[in-house]
């Protein structure tokens, strides 16, 4: 029988099956640094308000620091019967300090303790992931110069639509990842609230200083309502939502580059160090890293769903259900960090297959829209211009040629006043140049985007 800190009222020992079923140490050991940081702040606060002597607090802080070093070094025994990380650390503290150790849990409960630990952990996780997002954006931005003159077919419905500059594509991803970045930063504000001192749910009758604890842990402020603070896991849902959308954005990109690096498209050459082979087909060089990025997105989305379902219908305040909040959050974080860590070098090292892109570029009449807009600028109503160009495109299809290869009389059938100047918007290179609206794909606009990104990243990366 393992002695429990909560065992006073019990006359029977905990069934071993229950110990196995209820333990969380197998995963919440991951919170040990946060748990110890929270306890140190709590001990200092207890001393400041006179609930511990200075000497007692100093002993506690010192012992906790030693425990942290032991866990860091792998010299700490974890036991299922000791339930969770909070009880492990407290138990060892009591073993070492006796009655002084028994005072640490004054004016707190595991309910506010775990909420505090988890918020500290999510805050650290956000602080780790933000620079990785920036690095991924930098990888795209750093390609822009070398890829600047490369025109790619832009797609809608995965059908050729309009020509775009390669850096315009790269920066489209930067914008998506920027929203992820800003969302995480914004989430951090709501994470950074200190529940410690809310105790079990109602607070405490002891004269604690919650503002001090919050300050010690670099939280922005103490939580204003103890019942909410011990039951709230919104911050975890928000965090996983932000990760899920980030993962979805990664999956867009991964899917696109899987397609673009296929034999059929041939636009990209993936670095071989980031591909794997087949055990039966000797010729295969597969994009497994990109496939796994796409595939792992599913796990992150699953964790978001699990958290929502976990929380749905729970009355106030703490319930043991909440213990189930951590594994999915940890895994969502690990998964997204893992994806980012391989996405960054993939973006850096993948090469454009310019000759393949060039030779296919004139297929699909990517210049049809600029031709239509040319007619519009000469006073033809859009709907009319659209259908005239539709007929011209049909003519080109029948002749199996580009719009630019059609003789002038074909264009004159649409608009008799047209002259050879019409060819200035035809051909993919001309078509790209013809764009001019803010945020569009013409070189001047894309150049502005690149500059904006360079400045933003330089500011943030301190480069
Ligand atoms: N291991 C628990 C969790 O993660 C800690 C809080 C336990 N509180 C309680 N009243 N049983 O939620």
XYZ file of C-alpha atoms and ligand atoms in Angstrom:
475
model
C 0.000 0.000 0.000
C 1.309 3.430 -1.022
C 0.630 6.120 1.505
C -1.372 8.976 -0.010
C -1.154 12.616 0.981
C -4.946 12.621 0.848
C -5.269 9.297 2.709
C -6.361 10.541 6.160
C -10.041 9.856 5.715
C -9.583 6.503 3.990
C -9.826 3.161 5.757
C -8.962 1.091 2.699
C -5.931 1.166 0.470
C -6.237 2.263 -3.141
C -6.710 -0.675 -5.450
C -3.656 -1.145 -7.645
C -5.819 -1.124 -10.735
C -7.070 2.285 -9.689
C -3.538 3.527 -9.207
C -2.718 2.469 -12.747
C -5.919 3.902 -14.110
C -5.727 7.287 -12.420
C -2.024 8.052 -12.678
C -0.839 10.937 -14.800
C 2.855 10.836 -13.946
C 3.524 8.974 -17.197
C 2.790 12.189 -19.089
C 2.635 15.089 -16.627
C 6.252 14.531 -15.569
C 6.791 16.804 -18.510
C 5.592 19.659 -16.286
C 8.306 19.236 -13.670
C 10.162 22.454 -14.424
C 6.961 24.464 -14.379
C 5.772 22.690 -11.236
C 9.001 23.514 -9.442
C 8.990 27.115 -10.668
C 5.425 27.465 -9.365
C 6.365 25.970 -6.000
C 9.378 28.246 -5.625
C 7.249 31.320 -6.319
C 4.614 30.040 -3.911
C 7.179 29.429 -1.143
C 8.644 32.918 -1.556
C 5.190 34.426 -1.375
C 4.314 32.366 1.725
C 7.447 33.739 3.388
C 6.635 37.302 2.338
C 3.235 37.128 4.034
C 4.546 35.328 7.120
C 3.078 31.857 6.483
C 6.639 30.499 6.267
C 9.762 31.844 7.888
C 12.510 33.147 5.600
C 14.623 30.178 6.590
C 11.888 27.656 5.830
C 11.309 29.193 2.418
C 15.040 29.166 1.712
C 15.242 25.456 2.604
C 12.274 24.695 0.359
C 13.676 26.668 -2.562
C 17.045 24.995 -2.247
C 15.560 21.493 -2.047
C 13.290 22.178 -5.008
C 16.236 23.356 -7.063
C 18.086 20.175 -6.193
C 15.092 18.082 -7.204
C 14.976 19.932 -10.508
C 18.628 19.145 -11.145
C 18.039 15.499 -10.304
C 15.116 15.239 -12.695
C 17.157 17.078 -15.352
C 19.925 14.526 -14.916
C 17.555 11.541 -14.918
C 18.270 10.724 -11.245
C 14.715 10.836 -10.008
C 12.417 7.939 -9.335
C 8.927 8.121 -10.816
C 6.322 5.763 -9.385
C 2.802 5.154 -10.621
C 1.540 4.969 -7.022
C 2.581 8.554 -6.456
C 0.022 9.640 -8.995
C 1.195 12.853 -10.565
C 4.110 15.254 -10.856
C 2.822 17.484 -8.054
C 2.758 14.639 -5.520
C 6.109 13.282 -6.647
C 7.916 16.519 -6.063
C 6.141 17.260 -2.788
C 6.779 13.751 -1.506
C 10.519 13.977 -2.107
C 10.564 17.449 -0.590
C 8.920 16.091 2.570
C 11.323 13.136 2.652
C 14.175 15.641 2.705
C 12.812 18.474 4.825
C 10.241 16.801 7.069
C 7.772 19.278 8.586
C 9.153 22.216 6.595
C 8.327 20.318 3.409
C 4.846 19.640 4.793
C 4.170 23.382 4.809
C 4.610 24.034 1.080
C 1.084 23.031 0.155
C -0.325 25.799 2.371
C -2.997 27.863 0.597
C -2.898 25.921 -2.629
C -4.448 22.812 -4.108
C -3.449 20.623 -6.981
C -6.295 22.241 -8.868
C -4.692 25.672 -9.024
C -1.260 24.074 -9.129
C -1.904 22.056 -12.278
C -3.637 24.995 -13.945
C -0.574 27.119 -13.184
C 1.908 24.504 -14.366
C 0.006 23.947 -17.564
C -0.205 27.653 -18.349
C 3.524 28.013 -17.742
C 4.140 25.057 -20.031
C 1.949 26.414 -22.830
C 3.640 29.794 -22.478
C 7.056 28.150 -22.894
C 5.721 26.157 -25.833
C 4.504 29.321 -27.550
C 7.849 30.980 -26.924
C 9.586 28.031 -28.588
C 7.301 27.774 -31.562
C 7.175 31.458 -32.514
C 10.829 31.652 -33.631
C 10.352 28.455 -35.634
C 7.465 30.044 -37.520
C 9.680 33.046 -38.197
C 12.440 30.762 -39.487
C 10.029 29.097 -41.856
C 8.913 32.478 -43.157
C 12.548 33.514 -43.504
C 13.213 30.376 -45.557
C 10.506 31.449 -48.019
C 11.602 35.097 -48.047
C 15.242 34.130 -48.567
C 14.311 32.238 -51.730
C 12.569 35.216 -53.269
C 15.641 36.920 -54.688
C 17.002 33.885 -56.512
C 13.551 32.831 -57.724
C 12.398 36.336 -58.571
C 12.297 36.017 -62.353
C 10.672 32.585 -62.335
C 7.093 32.657 -63.610
C 4.887 29.792 -62.485
C 1.431 28.834 -63.593
C -0.998 29.935 -60.887
C -3.824 27.485 -60.287
C -7.424 27.562 -59.208
C -9.304 24.247 -59.041
C -5.846 22.792 -59.771
C -6.351 24.031 -63.334
C -4.023 26.564 -64.922
C -5.377 30.028 -64.248
C -3.001 32.974 -64.480
C 0.761 33.360 -64.463
C 2.375 34.371 -61.164
C 5.893 35.055 -59.995
C 7.410 32.316 -57.837
C 8.084 34.749 -54.946
C 4.420 35.739 -55.027
C 3.647 32.110 -54.244
C 6.273 31.891 -51.507
C 4.970 35.031 -49.843
C 1.401 33.741 -49.949
C 2.569 31.104 -47.489
C 4.339 33.724 -45.414
C 1.036 35.556 -44.997
C -0.726 32.418 -43.800
C 2.054 31.651 -41.335
C 1.987 35.271 -40.201
C -1.619 34.898 -39.113
C -0.593 31.755 -37.228
C 2.205 33.712 -35.602
C -0.075 36.549 -34.574
C -2.708 34.153 -33.279
C -0.156 32.405 -31.068
C 1.105 35.729 -29.821
C -2.427 36.781 -29.021
C -3.176 33.451 -27.349
C -0.145 34.029 -25.135
C -1.915 37.005 -23.535
C -4.765 34.816 -22.335
C -2.374 32.052 -21.301
C -0.355 34.440 -19.195
C -2.746 34.711 -16.251
C -1.851 33.198 -12.883
C -4.336 30.805 -11.226
C -2.047 30.024 -8.273
C -3.717 30.778 -4.942
C -7.186 29.991 -6.304
C -6.678 26.783 -4.333
C -9.321 24.085 -4.778
C -11.966 26.441 -6.158
C -12.932 29.068 -3.589
C -9.586 30.610 -2.725
C -8.181 30.505 0.788
C -8.782 31.993 4.234
C -5.031 32.494 4.625
C -3.512 35.939 3.937
C -1.700 35.162 0.674
C -0.464 37.678 -1.893
C -1.571 36.425 -5.291
C -0.178 39.470 -7.054
C 3.256 38.618 -5.796
C 3.060 35.012 -6.995
C 1.892 36.212 -10.394
C 4.806 38.644 -10.610
C 7.346 36.039 -9.521
C 6.228 33.780 -12.367
C 6.133 36.620 -14.924
C 2.415 36.299 -15.348
C 0.609 39.501 -16.345
C -1.870 39.272 -13.483
C -3.580 36.869 -11.089
C -6.808 35.305 -12.356
C -9.787 37.313 -11.084
C -12.131 34.403 -10.228
C -10.939 31.310 -8.400
C -13.781 29.089 -9.640
C -13.083 30.003 -13.246
C -9.322 29.774 -12.824
C -9.330 26.193 -11.589
C -11.736 24.973 -14.266
C -10.628 27.037 -17.267
C -8.802 25.257 -20.071
C -9.712 27.722 -22.825
C -6.052 28.587 -23.133
C -5.235 24.982 -24.044
C -8.018 24.807 -26.626
C -6.901 28.083 -28.158
C -3.311 26.949 -28.277
C -4.204 23.691 -29.992
C -6.517 25.532 -32.377
C -3.633 27.794 -33.350
C -1.426 24.745 -33.836
C -4.135 23.010 -35.844
C -4.493 25.896 -38.260
C -0.724 26.155 -38.539
C -0.638 22.429 -39.319
C -3.377 22.890 -41.931
C -1.289 25.606 -43.574
C 1.730 23.320 -43.542
C -0.406 20.631 -45.154
C -1.450 22.998 -47.993
C 2.152 23.656 -48.729
C 3.204 20.006 -48.370
C 0.471 18.855 -50.725
C 1.366 21.515 -53.275
C 5.024 20.573 -53.254
C 4.215 16.859 -53.465
C 2.267 17.597 -56.622
C 4.812 20.039 -58.000
C 7.710 17.645 -57.459
C 5.907 14.759 -59.189
C 7.093 13.507 -62.578
C 3.850 14.851 -64.067
C 4.499 18.432 -62.949
C 8.247 18.395 -62.508
C 8.431 21.971 -61.231
C 10.502 21.165 -58.155
C 13.429 18.993 -57.281
C 13.287 17.959 -53.619
C 16.619 17.428 -51.855
C 17.349 13.691 -51.776
C 18.254 13.884 -48.118
C 14.613 14.702 -47.486
C 13.191 11.887 -49.592
C 13.045 8.164 -48.959
C 12.950 5.136 -51.217
C 10.878 2.039 -51.785
C 11.750 -1.420 -50.522
C 10.549 -3.031 -53.745
C 10.789 -0.434 -56.530
C 14.438 0.523 -56.944
C 13.738 3.657 -58.963
C 11.558 5.408 -56.389
C 12.457 8.685 -54.688
C 9.425 9.495 -52.592
C 8.357 12.758 -50.910
C 7.660 11.029 -47.583
C 8.612 14.008 -45.450
C 6.010 16.164 -47.153
C 3.494 13.343 -46.984
C 4.054 12.990 -43.252
C 3.668 16.713 -42.720
C 0.346 16.438 -44.537
C -0.541 13.290 -42.586
C 0.463 14.498 -39.141
C -1.929 17.410 -39.513
C -4.693 14.887 -38.857
C -3.341 14.174 -35.370
C -3.318 17.809 -34.439
C -6.891 18.247 -35.651
C -7.849 15.161 -33.656
C -6.368 16.640 -30.486
C -8.389 19.810 -30.944
C -11.551 17.779 -31.241
C -10.627 15.709 -28.169
C -10.179 18.836 -26.062
C -13.505 20.284 -27.131
C -15.326 17.057 -26.348
C -13.474 16.725 -23.038
C -14.676 20.131 -21.906
C -18.181 20.027 -23.259
C -20.809 19.833 -20.546
C -18.449 19.985 -17.548
C -20.008 21.918 -14.684
C -17.828 24.101 -12.486
C -15.211 23.654 -11.149
C -12.328 21.112 -11.269
C -13.049 17.550 -12.378
C -10.606 14.752 -12.843
C -11.625 14.712 -16.508
C -9.334 17.707 -16.822
C -6.321 15.493 -16.310
C -6.995 14.265 -19.837
C -6.242 17.722 -21.198
C -2.477 17.256 -21.359
C -1.448 14.345 -23.629
C -3.125 15.806 -26.700
C -1.688 19.258 -26.116
C 1.799 17.826 -25.692
C 1.451 15.722 -28.815
C -0.019 18.563 -30.877
C 2.949 20.706 -29.913
C 5.535 17.973 -30.555
C 3.955 17.184 -33.887
C 3.913 20.774 -35.123
C 7.456 21.451 -33.894
C 8.596 18.277 -35.662
C 6.916 19.390 -38.872
C 8.417 22.881 -38.702
C 11.882 21.492 -38.100
C 11.852 19.580 -41.371
C 9.789 22.112 -43.314
C 12.410 24.845 -42.837
C 15.308 22.991 -44.541
C 12.962 21.654 -47.210
C 11.975 25.178 -48.187
C 15.634 26.192 -48.172
C 16.985 23.265 -50.180
C 14.317 22.502 -52.762
C 15.251 23.634 -56.270
C 13.080 24.972 -59.043
C 13.287 23.003 -62.251
C 13.252 26.104 -64.420
C 13.491 24.395 -67.811
C 10.504 22.166 -67.037
C 8.525 25.158 -65.832
C 9.454 27.245 -68.890
C 8.604 24.586 -71.409
C 5.143 24.046 -69.957
C 4.367 27.665 -69.215
C 2.750 28.611 -72.496
C 0.188 25.829 -72.187
C -3.249 26.574 -70.799
C -3.716 30.143 -72.107
C -2.651 31.792 -68.858
C -2.779 35.157 -70.666
C -6.516 34.992 -71.437
C -7.459 37.247 -68.508
C -4.965 39.947 -69.397
C -6.264 39.869 -72.979
C -9.806 40.307 -71.654
C -8.673 43.206 -69.463
C -6.935 44.752 -72.447
C -10.298 44.759 -74.263
C -12.009 46.193 -71.186
C -9.475 49.010 -71.051
C -10.476 49.821 -74.639
C -14.096 50.306 -73.534
C -15.613 46.867 -74.133
C -17.960 45.811 -71.310
C -16.481 43.029 -69.177
C -19.143 40.452 -69.970
C -18.749 41.090 -73.693
C -14.954 41.009 -73.496
C -15.141 37.747 -71.524
C -17.164 36.004 -74.182
C -15.110 37.435 -77.060
C -11.908 36.176 -75.483
C -13.609 32.854 -74.813
C -14.128 32.545 -78.556
C -10.552 33.572 -79.288
C -9.288 30.944 -76.812
C -11.468 28.349 -78.516
C -9.909 29.313 -81.828
C -6.411 28.880 -80.339
C -7.428 25.496 -78.912
C -8.662 24.390 -82.337
C -5.442 25.515 -83.965
C -3.444 24.024 -81.069
C -1.484 27.208 -80.615
C -0.933 29.945 -78.042
C -2.993 33.129 -78.040
C 0.196 34.951 -78.997
C 0.503 32.791 -82.135
C -2.905 33.754 -83.537
C -2.873 36.162 -86.487
C -4.137 39.686 -85.944
C -7.321 39.055 -87.965
C -8.563 36.648 -85.293
C -8.348 39.446 -82.698
C -9.883 41.883 -85.173
C -12.957 39.669 -85.417
C -13.483 40.449 -81.741
C -12.710 44.139 -82.041
C -12.006 45.560 -85.499
C -10.105 48.495 -84.024
C -7.393 46.234 -82.536
C -3.856 46.545 -83.861
C -0.578 44.716 -83.258
C -0.324 46.349 -79.830
C -2.591 43.556 -78.547
C 0.436 41.247 -78.561
C 1.965 43.332 -75.766
C -0.269 41.583 -73.202
C 0.075 38.134 -74.738
C 2.530 35.475 -73.776
C 3.033 34.567 -70.163
C 5.922 36.954 -69.494
C 3.964 39.919 -70.875
C 0.872 38.861 -68.992
C 2.738 38.912 -65.660
C 4.004 42.414 -66.416
C 0.483 43.583 -67.218
C -0.770 43.125 -63.651
C -0.645 46.263 -61.556
C -3.098 46.173 -58.621
C -1.870 46.359 -55.025
C -0.843 42.890 -53.846
C -0.848 41.489 -57.397
C 1.776 39.419 -59.126
C 3.605 42.028 -61.257
C 7.297 42.392 -60.419
C 6.943 45.891 -58.876
C 4.217 44.742 -56.493
C 5.978 41.522 -55.584
C 9.171 43.484 -55.027
C 7.307 45.635 -52.490
C 6.044 42.523 -50.737
C 9.545 41.088 -50.538
C 10.850 44.340 -49.058
C 8.070 44.421 -46.478
C 8.863 40.870 -45.448
C 12.572 41.521 -45.253
C 11.977 44.447 -42.926
C 9.521 42.551 -40.755
C 11.803 39.558 -40.347
C 14.885 41.678 -39.762
C 13.007 43.465 -36.997
C 11.861 40.214 -35.411
C 14.922 38.068 -35.856
C 17.080 41.005 -34.820
C 19.145 40.453 -37.964
N -3.151 15.109 -11.971
C -4.228 16.019 -11.822
C -4.543 16.703 -13.174
O -3.724 16.655 -14.021
C -3.845 17.063 -10.843
C -4.991 17.676 -10.134
C -5.644 16.674 -9.248
N -6.653 17.261 -8.451
C -7.545 16.555 -7.789
N -8.399 17.199 -7.093
N -7.558 15.265 -7.855
O -5.599 17.254 -13.344
